[in-house]
Amino acid sequence: MAGVGPDPLMTMRLYNTLTRREEDFAPLADQTVRMYACGLTVYARGHIGNFRTFVCIDVLRRTLKYVEGYAMRHVMNFTDVDDRTIAGARQAGMDLRRYTDQFIAAFREDARALGLEEVEEMPRATDEANLRAMAGLVAALEKNGHTYLSDGSIYFKISSMPGYGRLARLDHEGMQDGARVDGDTYGKENARDFVLWKGARADEPHWDLVQPSGRPGWHLECSAMALRLLGDSIDIHAGGIDLIFPHHENEIAQSEGATGRPFARFWVHVEYLLVDDEKMSKSLGNTYTIPDLVAKGFRPSAVRYLLLSAHYRKPLNFTWASLAQAEESLRRLTDFLARVDRVERGGGGAHAAIAVRLAEAEAAFAASMRDDLNTAAALGTIFELVRALNSAMDAEEVGAGDVPGIRALFGMVDRVLGILSLRRAEEAAPPVPIGEIEQAIADRQAARRRRDFAAADRIRDALAARGVLLEDNAAGTRWKRK
Ligand code: AMP
Ligand code: ZN
């Protein structure tokens, strides 16, 4: 796949939480980026805070592919067994796998609506191959002297890893040798030996792959899936900033404790989406999902735009006004592109000044994306260009000959940011799902066959009210957009 680069003078710079610095990024081997991103814990539908992290990671992926020209091997998991999923399934009185299926399906819907590219692998922790990998990892850690058994559970002994705490910059003084934590999540002040494998309890699912029988801790799952699918050393490990401690710290301890090799070279963390200056999170009850926003008349493309309007390492406050503003910005872009279509129809040659302006914008856009994914600056460049080209069009200094160049530039921008084609797809989609239209046509025909014309008209009018017109002809009934 051809990217804009790679250009030896213009390397991608990426902030690495491990070193707390921006560094030059290139994959270790065969021009392929091996990236692991922690995915959704599927005990609820993901909210747009979760999706801030996923959209930013999607743009990292797209930048590595389409600006840098690398191939990707990108894994994003589903956490389908942990404290929260088990509690949720128990409350719903459902089997864990069936309970989590519904949130995985919802994630796939939202991911499609937000234009996330499909990644190479989306493993579930409870897939057999992954559970086996977890058992293998526990065995390797036991062999290397990093574990002990207590009350039927297997713990990781953090004092056996001298580097423990490097990612989160923990100070070792507060850590008590031998003190343990059992929960999947806890704070830095509770840096303790953590549970790798929790002994079976009567009300929890458990597996016999590890003795004593039990179930994996959350941290073990990601290490095992990353090592199994990407190998001992990966290029980038990503997630939201709340995962730095304990999740990612523990992943490093487990993976390096087992393999003896450095686990991830770059650690990338996305800052929070906030509501009234608090983290958007289910526990605070301040979340919005994609269907929530769609029900209020906003489109997912505007949500994606909003989530990319700030740099990923800066907190972003969600407000209705900023979402409306994102809609407005997107409209300016689509109005501009519609105007470009009109210019094309109007004819005229190419202008050297336009080509120069486009080349400058392309270079500035790529430079911003290579600068630790500065999406805010990249969007700024695009809006400056739109202003300049609108003025040039006012002055009739743009011709049909300039249009292929303009389209090529916006095509490249769209591959990287993924906003414009998403908006186009939304606009091309029928106002009512196709299945519903087809069902309504069939119901209407049935009503007419039984000569219930009032019912047939009601069906037609109901569709018309939703923006779909029915047309009858000799071949049957067809629908079109109102
Ligand atoms: P979870 O489902 O809790 O495991 O979270 C899935 C991903 O969403 C993780 O990478 C989290 O760090 C991230 N995340 C959760 N809440 C937010 C938020 N308010 N802003 C940005 N990322 C978040
Ligand atoms: Zn993880």
Short mmCIF file of C-alpha atoms and ligand atoms in Angstrom, two decimals:
data_model
loop_
_atom_site.label_atom_id
_atom_site.label_comp_id
_atom_site.label_asym_id
_atom_site.label_seq_id
_atom_site.Cartn_x
_atom_site.Cartn_y
_atom_site.Cartn_z
CA MET A 1 0.00 0.00 0.00
CA ALA A 2 1.51 3.33 -0.99
CA GLY A 3 1.55 5.99 1.68
CA VAL A 4 2.67 9.58 1.42
CA GLY A 5 6.03 8.46 2.88
CA PRO A 6 8.08 6.91 4.32
CA ASP A 7 10.37 9.93 4.07
CA PRO A 8 13.68 9.50 5.92
CA LEU A 9 13.71 13.20 6.77
CA MET A 10 10.19 13.12 8.16
CA THR A 11 9.83 10.32 10.63
CA MET A 12 6.79 9.74 12.70
CA ARG A 13 7.16 11.10 16.23
CA LEU A 14 5.17 9.41 18.93
CA TYR A 15 4.94 10.12 22.65
CA ASN A 16 6.02 7.08 24.63
CA THR A 17 4.59 6.85 28.15
CA LEU A 18 7.46 4.53 29.07
CA THR A 19 10.07 7.26 28.56
CA ARG A 20 7.70 10.26 28.97
CA ARG A 21 9.14 11.64 25.73
CA GLU A 22 8.32 11.94 22.06
CA GLU A 23 10.47 9.54 20.08
CA ASP A 24 10.99 8.59 16.44
CA PHE A 25 8.76 5.68 15.61
CA ALA A 26 9.45 2.87 13.16
CA PRO A 27 8.44 -0.78 13.48
CA LEU A 28 11.10 -3.27 14.49
CA ALA A 29 10.65 -5.72 11.61
CA ASP A 30 9.50 -6.07 8.00
CA GLN A 31 7.83 -2.65 7.74
CA THR A 32 4.93 -4.08 9.74
CA VAL A 33 3.61 -2.42 12.89
CA ARG A 34 2.62 -4.92 15.56
CA MET A 35 0.11 -3.10 17.73
CA TYR A 36 -2.04 -4.27 20.62
CA ALA A 37 -4.89 -2.10 21.85
CA CYS A 38 -6.91 -2.97 24.92
CA GLY A 39 -10.50 -3.30 23.83
CA LEU A 40 -13.86 -2.95 25.48
CA THR A 41 -14.88 -4.71 28.66
CA VAL A 42 -18.15 -6.09 27.36
CA TYR A 43 -20.45 -5.69 30.36
CA ALA A 44 -22.27 -2.70 28.82
CA ARG A 45 -22.53 -0.90 25.51
CA GLY A 46 -19.38 1.19 24.99
CA HIS A 47 -19.82 4.95 25.57
CA ILE A 48 -18.23 7.76 23.60
CA GLY A 49 -15.47 8.04 26.24
CA ASN A 50 -14.40 4.51 25.34
CA PHE A 51 -14.76 5.47 21.69
CA ARG A 52 -12.52 8.50 22.10
CA THR A 53 -9.73 6.05 22.81
CA PHE A 54 -10.76 3.70 20.00
CA VAL A 55 -11.15 6.49 17.40
CA CYS A 56 -7.73 7.94 18.29
CA ILE A 57 -6.15 4.50 18.01
CA ASP A 58 -7.92 4.06 14.65
CA VAL A 59 -6.33 7.30 13.44
CA LEU A 60 -2.95 6.12 14.71
CA ARG A 61 -3.47 2.95 12.65
CA ARG A 62 -4.52 4.93 9.57
CA THR A 63 -1.58 7.32 9.90
CA LEU A 64 0.87 4.42 10.13
CA LYS A 65 -0.73 2.86 7.04
CA TYR A 66 -1.57 5.77 4.79
CA VAL A 67 0.97 8.43 5.77
CA GLU A 68 3.89 6.19 6.73
CA GLY A 69 3.12 3.33 4.33
CA TYR A 70 3.53 0.51 6.87
CA ALA A 71 1.61 -2.73 6.96
CA MET A 72 -0.33 -3.39 10.16
CA ARG A 73 -0.82 -6.31 12.42
CA HIS A 74 -3.25 -4.83 14.91
CA VAL A 75 -5.03 -6.71 17.66
CA MET A 76 -7.88 -5.33 19.74
CA ASN A 77 -9.43 -7.68 22.27
CA PHE A 78 -12.77 -8.00 23.97
CA THR A 79 -12.50 -8.43 27.72
CA ASP A 80 -15.32 -10.93 28.19
CA VAL A 81 -14.35 -12.34 31.57
CA ASP A 82 -13.46 -10.12 34.52
CA ASP A 83 -15.06 -8.85 37.73
CA ARG A 84 -17.57 -6.60 35.91
CA THR A 85 -18.70 -9.02 33.19
CA ILE A 86 -19.14 -11.81 35.73
CA ALA A 87 -21.19 -9.54 38.02
CA GLY A 88 -23.32 -8.34 35.07
CA ALA A 89 -24.03 -11.85 33.78
CA ARG A 90 -24.95 -13.02 37.26
CA GLN A 91 -27.35 -10.10 37.72
CA ALA A 92 -28.94 -10.75 34.33
CA GLY A 93 -29.14 -14.48 35.12
CA MET A 94 -27.33 -15.26 31.87
CA ASP A 95 -24.46 -17.42 30.76
CA LEU A 96 -21.31 -15.26 30.59
CA ARG A 97 -20.65 -15.86 26.92
CA ARG A 98 -24.26 -15.10 25.91
CA TYR A 99 -24.33 -12.04 28.16
CA THR A 100 -21.18 -10.58 26.60
CA ASP A 101 -22.26 -11.47 23.02
CA GLN A 102 -24.82 -8.66 23.06
CA PHE A 103 -22.26 -5.98 23.92
CA ILE A 104 -19.80 -7.32 21.37
CA ALA A 105 -22.54 -7.02 18.73
CA ALA A 106 -23.28 -3.46 19.91
CA PHE A 107 -19.58 -2.61 19.77
CA ARG A 108 -19.36 -3.83 16.18
CA GLU A 109 -22.36 -1.68 15.23
CA ASP A 110 -20.93 1.44 16.87
CA ALA A 111 -17.46 0.80 15.47
CA ARG A 112 -18.94 0.61 11.96
CA ALA A 113 -21.00 3.74 12.54
CA LEU A 114 -17.88 5.61 13.67
CA GLY A 115 -15.81 4.38 10.73
CA LEU A 116 -13.26 2.33 12.67
CA GLU A 117 -11.20 0.26 10.24
CA GLU A 118 -11.41 -3.44 10.87
CA VAL A 119 -8.30 -4.61 12.63
CA GLU A 120 -6.49 -7.84 11.87
CA GLU A 121 -7.60 -9.69 15.01
CA MET A 122 -10.36 -9.21 17.60
CA PRO A 123 -9.85 -12.01 20.10
CA ARG A 124 -12.14 -12.74 23.02
CA ALA A 125 -10.47 -13.68 26.27
CA THR A 126 -12.67 -16.76 26.68
CA ASP A 127 -11.79 -18.21 23.27
CA GLU A 128 -10.22 -21.60 23.88
CA ALA A 129 -6.88 -20.68 22.23
CA ASN A 130 -6.58 -17.63 24.47
CA LEU A 131 -7.38 -19.50 27.66
CA ARG A 132 -4.69 -22.02 26.70
CA ALA A 133 -2.25 -19.18 26.14
CA MET A 134 -3.10 -17.84 29.62
CA ALA A 135 -2.43 -21.27 31.13
CA GLY A 136 0.91 -21.38 29.29
CA LEU A 137 1.79 -17.95 30.60
CA VAL A 138 1.00 -18.92 34.20
CA ALA A 139 3.18 -22.03 33.78
CA ALA A 140 6.09 -19.96 32.43
CA LEU A 141 5.77 -17.47 35.30
CA GLU A 142 5.69 -20.31 37.83
CA LYS A 143 8.80 -21.82 36.29
CA ASN A 144 10.60 -18.47 36.43
CA GLY A 145 9.77 -18.01 40.11
CA HIS A 146 7.33 -15.08 39.81
CA THR A 147 4.26 -16.69 41.40
CA TYR A 148 2.89 -18.16 44.58
CA LEU A 149 -0.31 -19.86 45.60
CA SER A 150 -2.47 -18.46 48.37
CA ASP A 151 -6.03 -19.40 49.31
CA GLY A 152 -6.45 -21.32 46.07
CA SER A 153 -5.47 -18.38 43.80
CA ILE A 154 -2.19 -17.77 41.98
CA TYR A 155 -0.51 -14.41 42.52
CA PHE A 156 2.28 -12.52 40.81
CA LYS A 157 5.04 -11.57 43.24
CA ILE A 158 6.01 -8.05 42.24
CA SER A 159 9.23 -8.06 44.28
CA SER A 160 10.48 -10.75 41.87
CA MET A 161 10.58 -8.12 39.07
CA PRO A 162 13.10 -5.39 39.88
CA GLY A 163 11.70 -3.17 37.09
CA TYR A 164 8.12 -3.29 38.42
CA GLY A 165 6.59 0.19 38.46
CA ARG A 166 8.69 1.66 35.65
CA LEU A 167 5.74 2.53 33.37
CA ALA A 168 3.61 4.09 36.13
CA ARG A 169 6.69 5.56 37.87
CA LEU A 170 5.80 3.97 41.18
CA ASP A 171 7.92 4.54 44.19
CA HIS A 172 8.75 1.21 45.74
CA GLU A 173 8.66 2.39 49.34
CA GLY A 174 4.93 1.98 49.83
CA MET A 175 4.82 -1.55 48.46
CA GLN A 176 4.47 -4.20 51.08
CA ASP A 177 6.14 -7.47 50.32
CA GLY A 178 3.57 -10.26 50.32
CA ALA A 179 0.46 -8.04 50.55
CA ARG A 180 -2.06 -8.98 47.88
CA VAL A 181 -4.95 -7.52 45.87
CA ASP A 182 -7.66 -9.62 44.27
CA GLY A 183 -9.67 -7.05 42.31
CA ASP A 184 -9.05 -6.34 38.62
CA THR A 185 -8.80 -2.60 39.25
CA TYR A 186 -7.10 -0.72 42.07
CA GLY A 187 -5.09 2.45 42.59
CA LYS A 188 -1.36 3.14 42.70
CA GLU A 189 -1.50 3.36 46.50
CA ASN A 190 -2.44 -0.31 46.42
CA ALA A 191 0.48 -1.57 44.39
CA ARG A 192 0.56 -5.12 45.68
CA ASP A 193 1.01 -8.67 44.47
CA PHE A 194 -1.84 -9.11 42.01
CA VAL A 195 -3.90 -12.11 41.12
CA LEU A 196 -3.06 -13.99 37.90
CA TRP A 197 -5.57 -16.77 38.26
CA LYS A 198 -8.46 -16.65 40.71
CA GLY A 199 -9.43 -19.89 42.40
CA ALA A 200 -12.88 -21.24 41.43
CA ARG A 201 -15.89 -19.90 43.29
CA ALA A 202 -19.30 -21.50 43.22
CA ASP A 203 -20.95 -18.50 41.52
CA GLU A 204 -18.24 -17.81 38.92
CA PRO A 205 -17.33 -19.50 35.63
CA HIS A 206 -14.11 -21.48 35.91
CA TRP A 207 -11.78 -23.54 33.78
CA ASP A 208 -9.52 -26.51 34.57
CA LEU A 209 -6.67 -25.46 32.26
CA VAL A 210 -4.74 -24.23 35.29
CA GLN A 211 -4.58 -25.98 38.64
CA PRO A 212 -6.22 -25.15 40.92
CA SER A 213 -9.18 -24.63 38.65
CA GLY A 214 -10.39 -21.03 38.34
CA ARG A 215 -10.53 -18.08 36.01
CA PRO A 216 -8.04 -15.54 34.68
CA GLY A 217 -7.42 -12.08 36.13
CA TRP A 218 -7.95 -9.26 33.63
CA HIS A 219 -4.25 -8.40 33.30
CA LEU A 220 -3.25 -11.94 32.41
CA GLU A 221 -5.73 -11.98 29.52
CA CYS A 222 -4.17 -9.10 27.58
CA SER A 223 -0.60 -10.34 28.04
CA ALA A 224 -1.55 -13.80 26.80
CA MET A 225 -3.48 -12.53 23.76
CA ALA A 226 -0.75 -10.04 22.82
CA LEU A 227 2.05 -12.63 23.09
CA ARG A 228 0.04 -15.29 21.25
CA LEU A 229 -1.01 -13.12 18.33
CA LEU A 230 1.90 -10.68 17.99
CA GLY A 231 4.99 -12.42 19.40
CA ASP A 232 7.25 -11.61 22.35
CA SER A 233 8.04 -8.03 21.40
CA ILE A 234 5.48 -5.67 19.99
CA ASP A 235 5.90 -2.19 18.56
CA ILE A 236 3.00 -0.34 20.17
CA HIS A 237 0.67 -1.07 23.05
CA ALA A 238 -2.21 1.36 23.38
CA GLY A 239 -5.21 2.22 25.55
CA GLY A 240 -6.76 4.99 27.61
CA ILE A 241 -4.67 6.64 30.35
CA ASP A 242 -6.58 4.91 33.12
CA LEU A 243 -4.92 1.68 31.99
CA ILE A 244 -1.35 2.77 32.80
CA PHE A 245 -1.76 1.46 36.31
CA PRO A 246 -2.32 -1.28 37.21
CA HIS A 247 -3.32 -2.90 33.91
CA HIS A 248 -0.36 -2.06 31.70
CA GLU A 249 2.19 -2.18 34.50
CA ASN A 250 1.00 -5.70 35.26
CA GLU A 251 0.98 -6.69 31.61
CA ILE A 252 4.66 -5.72 31.41
CA ALA A 253 5.51 -7.71 34.55
CA GLN A 254 3.69 -10.82 33.31
CA SER A 255 4.96 -10.71 29.73
CA GLU A 256 8.57 -9.87 30.54
CA GLY A 257 8.56 -12.24 33.53
CA ALA A 258 7.60 -15.06 31.17
CA THR A 259 9.67 -14.27 28.06
CA GLY A 260 12.64 -12.41 29.54
CA ARG A 261 12.34 -9.99 26.62
CA PRO A 262 11.12 -6.39 26.41
CA PHE A 263 7.35 -6.51 25.82
CA ALA A 264 6.23 -3.29 24.10
CA ARG A 265 8.57 -0.62 22.71
CA PHE A 266 6.01 2.19 22.67
CA TRP A 267 3.16 2.77 25.11
CA VAL A 268 0.50 5.12 23.78
CA HIS A 269 -2.24 6.45 26.07
CA VAL A 270 -5.27 8.51 25.14
CA GLU A 271 -6.52 11.17 27.58
CA TYR A 272 -10.05 11.21 28.92
CA LEU A 273 -13.23 12.41 27.39
CA LEU A 274 -14.78 14.49 30.18
CA VAL A 275 -18.27 15.68 31.05
CA ASP A 276 -18.35 18.76 33.29
CA ASP A 277 -14.67 18.16 34.00
CA GLU A 278 -15.20 14.60 35.18
CA LYS A 279 -14.20 11.43 33.35
CA MET A 280 -17.06 10.02 31.30
CA SER A 281 -17.61 6.66 32.94
CA LYS A 282 -20.36 4.26 33.72
CA SER A 283 -19.70 4.43 37.44
CA LEU A 284 -20.38 8.20 37.42
CA GLY A 285 -23.52 7.75 35.33
CA ASN A 286 -22.51 10.50 32.88
CA THR A 287 -22.14 8.44 29.72
CA TYR A 288 -23.57 8.78 26.23
CA THR A 289 -23.59 6.00 23.68
CA ILE A 290 -23.74 6.38 19.90
CA PRO A 291 -27.47 5.45 19.82
CA ASP A 292 -28.09 8.12 22.53
CA LEU A 293 -26.54 10.78 20.29
CA VAL A 294 -28.21 9.54 17.12
CA ALA A 295 -31.57 9.70 18.93
CA LYS A 296 -30.85 13.39 19.54
CA GLY A 297 -30.32 13.96 15.82
CA PHE A 298 -26.50 13.90 15.69
CA ARG A 299 -24.64 11.79 13.21
CA PRO A 300 -21.72 9.50 14.08
CA SER A 301 -19.48 11.37 11.62
CA ALA A 302 -19.90 14.50 13.78
CA VAL A 303 -19.03 12.49 16.89
CA ARG A 304 -15.92 11.20 15.15
CA TYR A 305 -15.02 14.76 14.12
CA LEU A 306 -15.49 16.01 17.68
CA LEU A 307 -13.35 13.21 19.13
CA LEU A 308 -10.54 14.12 16.72
CA SER A 309 -10.78 17.88 17.20
CA ALA A 310 -8.41 17.83 20.18
CA HIS A 311 -4.97 16.28 20.47
CA TYR A 312 -5.24 12.77 21.92
CA ARG A 313 -3.03 13.64 24.89
CA LYS A 314 -5.24 16.51 26.01
CA PRO A 315 -8.47 16.06 27.95
CA LEU A 316 -11.55 16.81 25.84
CA ASN A 317 -14.73 18.12 27.42
CA PHE A 318 -17.93 16.84 25.83
CA THR A 319 -20.67 19.46 25.42
CA TRP A 320 -23.75 19.66 23.22
CA ALA A 321 -22.46 22.95 21.86
CA SER A 322 -19.19 21.35 20.75
CA LEU A 323 -21.07 18.51 19.08
CA ALA A 324 -23.24 21.01 17.22
CA GLN A 325 -20.11 22.88 16.23
CA ALA A 326 -18.62 19.64 14.89
CA GLU A 327 -21.75 19.22 12.72
CA GLU A 328 -21.25 22.77 11.47
CA SER A 329 -17.56 22.23 10.65
CA LEU A 330 -18.39 19.08 8.78
CA ARG A 331 -21.06 20.94 6.84
CA ARG A 332 -18.47 23.54 5.80
CA LEU A 333 -16.32 20.75 4.40
CA THR A 334 -19.14 19.06 2.51
CA ASP A 335 -20.41 22.42 1.16
CA PHE A 336 -16.91 23.10 -0.09
CA LEU A 337 -16.70 19.71 -1.81
CA ALA A 338 -20.11 20.27 -3.42
CA ARG A 339 -18.79 23.57 -4.75
CA VAL A 340 -15.76 21.75 -6.18
CA ASP A 341 -18.18 19.48 -8.07
CA ARG A 342 -19.82 22.56 -9.58
CA VAL A 343 -16.43 23.95 -10.60
CA GLU A 344 -15.71 20.69 -12.38
CA ARG A 345 -18.95 20.96 -14.32
CA GLY A 346 -18.10 24.56 -15.22
CA GLY A 347 -14.92 23.52 -17.06
CA GLY A 348 -11.68 25.51 -17.22
CA GLY A 349 -8.01 24.62 -16.96
CA ALA A 350 -5.56 24.05 -14.12
CA HIS A 351 -3.81 26.82 -12.21
CA ALA A 352 -0.20 26.58 -11.03
CA ALA A 353 -1.02 28.58 -7.88
CA ILE A 354 -3.64 26.02 -6.85
CA ALA A 355 -1.21 23.14 -7.34
CA VAL A 356 1.31 24.94 -5.12
CA ARG A 357 -1.31 25.58 -2.45
CA LEU A 358 -2.38 21.92 -2.49
CA ALA A 359 1.18 20.65 -2.21
CA GLU A 360 1.79 22.95 0.78
CA ALA A 361 -1.37 21.75 2.49
CA GLU A 362 -0.53 18.11 1.87
CA ALA A 363 2.93 18.54 3.38
CA ALA A 364 1.56 20.44 6.39
CA PHE A 365 -1.17 17.86 6.97
CA ALA A 366 1.29 14.94 6.88
CA ALA A 367 3.73 16.82 9.12
CA SER A 368 1.00 17.39 11.72
CA MET A 369 -0.03 13.75 11.71
CA ARG A 370 3.61 12.67 12.03
CA ASP A 371 3.97 15.10 14.93
CA ASP A 372 2.52 12.76 17.56
CA LEU A 373 -0.79 12.60 15.74
CA ASN A 374 -1.66 16.27 15.96
CA THR A 375 -5.18 15.97 14.56
CA ALA A 376 -6.13 19.45 15.77
CA ALA A 377 -3.37 21.06 13.69
CA ALA A 378 -4.11 18.77 10.73
CA LEU A 379 -7.76 19.87 10.73
CA GLY A 380 -6.60 23.49 11.05
CA THR A 381 -4.54 23.06 7.87
CA ILE A 382 -7.54 21.68 6.03
CA PHE A 383 -9.82 24.54 7.06
CA GLU A 384 -7.19 27.10 6.06
CA LEU A 385 -6.99 25.42 2.67
CA VAL A 386 -10.79 25.44 2.32
CA ARG A 387 -10.84 29.17 3.08
CA ALA A 388 -8.11 29.83 0.52
CA LEU A 389 -9.79 27.72 -2.16
CA ASN A 390 -13.19 29.27 -1.49
CA SER A 391 -11.64 32.71 -2.06
CA ALA A 392 -9.94 31.44 -5.20
CA MET A 393 -13.29 30.09 -6.43
CA ASP A 394 -14.94 33.47 -5.66
CA ALA A 395 -12.28 35.06 -7.86
CA GLU A 396 -12.84 32.39 -10.54
CA GLU A 397 -9.25 31.25 -10.21
CA VAL A 398 -10.10 27.55 -9.94
CA GLY A 399 -10.97 25.43 -12.99
CA ALA A 400 -12.01 21.86 -13.74
CA GLY A 401 -8.33 21.14 -14.39
CA ASP A 402 -7.61 21.78 -10.68
CA VAL A 403 -10.30 19.43 -9.45
CA PRO A 404 -8.42 16.08 -9.68
CA GLY A 405 -5.66 17.55 -7.49
CA ILE A 406 -8.18 18.86 -4.94
CA ARG A 407 -9.97 15.51 -4.85
CA ALA A 408 -6.70 13.60 -4.46
CA LEU A 409 -5.76 15.72 -1.46
CA PHE A 410 -9.14 15.35 0.23
CA GLY A 411 -9.06 11.62 -0.55
CA MET A 412 -5.75 11.31 1.31
CA VAL A 413 -7.06 13.37 4.24
CA ASP A 414 -10.10 11.15 4.36
CA ARG A 415 -8.13 7.92 4.39
CA VAL A 416 -6.28 9.22 7.45
CA LEU A 417 -9.08 10.93 9.40
CA GLY A 418 -11.99 8.86 8.08
CA ILE A 419 -14.62 11.58 8.47
CA LEU A 420 -15.75 12.67 4.98
CA SER A 421 -16.48 9.24 3.52
CA LEU A 422 -18.34 8.41 6.71
CA ARG A 423 -20.54 11.46 6.21
CA ARG A 424 -21.09 10.54 2.54
CA ALA A 425 -22.10 7.00 3.53
CA GLU A 426 -24.54 8.41 6.10
CA GLU A 427 -26.07 10.64 3.45
CA ALA A 428 -26.34 7.81 0.92
CA ALA A 429 -27.95 5.45 3.41
CA PRO A 430 -31.71 5.12 3.09
CA PRO A 431 -33.60 7.07 5.75
CA VAL A 432 -35.23 3.79 6.84
CA PRO A 433 -33.34 0.46 7.03
CA ILE A 434 -33.76 -1.54 3.80
CA GLY A 435 -35.20 -4.56 5.65
CA GLU A 436 -37.96 -2.37 7.11
CA ILE A 437 -38.77 -0.87 3.71
CA GLU A 438 -39.01 -4.32 2.14
CA GLN A 439 -41.23 -5.56 4.94
CA ALA A 440 -43.51 -2.53 4.58
CA ILE A 441 -43.80 -3.10 0.81
CA ALA A 442 -44.75 -6.74 1.42
CA ASP A 443 -47.29 -5.78 4.11
CA ARG A 444 -48.80 -3.18 1.81
CA GLN A 445 -49.15 -5.68 -1.02
CA ALA A 446 -50.84 -8.13 1.33
CA ALA A 447 -53.26 -5.41 2.45
CA ARG A 448 -54.10 -4.59 -1.16
CA ARG A 449 -54.65 -8.22 -2.01
CA ARG A 450 -57.25 -8.42 0.71
CA ARG A 451 -58.64 -5.09 -0.59
CA ASP A 452 -57.88 -3.24 2.65
CA PHE A 453 -56.85 -0.07 0.82
CA ALA A 454 -56.99 2.06 3.95
CA ALA A 455 -54.35 -0.12 5.60
CA ALA A 456 -52.24 -0.06 2.41
CA ASP A 457 -52.36 3.75 2.33
CA ARG A 458 -51.45 3.98 5.99
CA ILE A 459 -48.32 1.93 5.33
CA ARG A 460 -47.39 4.13 2.35
CA ASP A 461 -47.99 7.34 4.32
CA ALA A 462 -46.00 6.11 7.29
CA LEU A 463 -43.00 5.48 5.02
CA ALA A 464 -43.45 8.86 3.32
CA ALA A 465 -43.37 10.54 6.73
CA ARG A 466 -39.98 8.89 7.26
CA GLY A 467 -38.60 10.11 3.92
CA VAL A 468 -39.29 7.09 1.67
CA LEU A 469 -41.69 7.28 -1.30
CA LEU A 470 -43.24 4.19 -2.90
CA GLU A 471 -43.88 4.01 -6.65
CA ASP A 472 -46.02 1.34 -8.24
CA ASN A 473 -45.43 0.21 -11.79
CA ALA A 474 -46.04 -2.88 -13.94
CA ALA A 475 -43.01 -4.63 -12.44
CA GLY A 476 -44.08 -4.09 -8.84
CA THR A 477 -43.31 -1.47 -6.21
CA ARG A 478 -40.07 0.49 -5.98
CA TRP A 479 -38.98 2.94 -3.33
CA LYS A 480 -37.08 6.18 -3.61
CA ARG A 481 -35.83 8.86 -1.28
CA LYS A 482 -38.24 11.75 -0.77
P1 AMP B 1 -13.06 -0.57 29.51
O1 AMP B 1 -14.26 -1.06 28.76
O2 AMP B 1 -13.38 0.06 30.81
O3 AMP B 1 -12.01 -1.65 29.62
O4 AMP B 1 -12.45 0.59 28.62
C1 AMP B 1 -12.17 0.46 27.25
C2 AMP B 1 -11.22 1.58 26.82
O5 AMP B 1 -11.85 2.85 26.96
C3 AMP B 1 -9.95 1.64 27.65
O6 AMP B 1 -8.84 1.88 26.78
C4 AMP B 1 -10.18 2.84 28.54
O7 AMP B 1 -8.98 3.42 28.94
C5 AMP B 1 -10.97 3.75 27.64
N1 AMP B 1 -11.78 4.77 28.33
C6 AMP B 1 -12.69 4.57 29.32
N2 AMP B 1 -13.28 5.74 29.69
C7 AMP B 1 -12.71 6.71 28.92
C8 AMP B 1 -12.89 8.13 28.79
N3 AMP B 1 -13.79 8.80 29.53
N4 AMP B 1 -12.14 8.79 27.88
C9 AMP B 1 -11.26 8.13 27.10
N5 AMP B 1 -11.04 6.81 27.16
C10 AMP B 1 -11.76 6.09 28.05
ZN ZN B 2 -5.66 -4.86 28.19
#
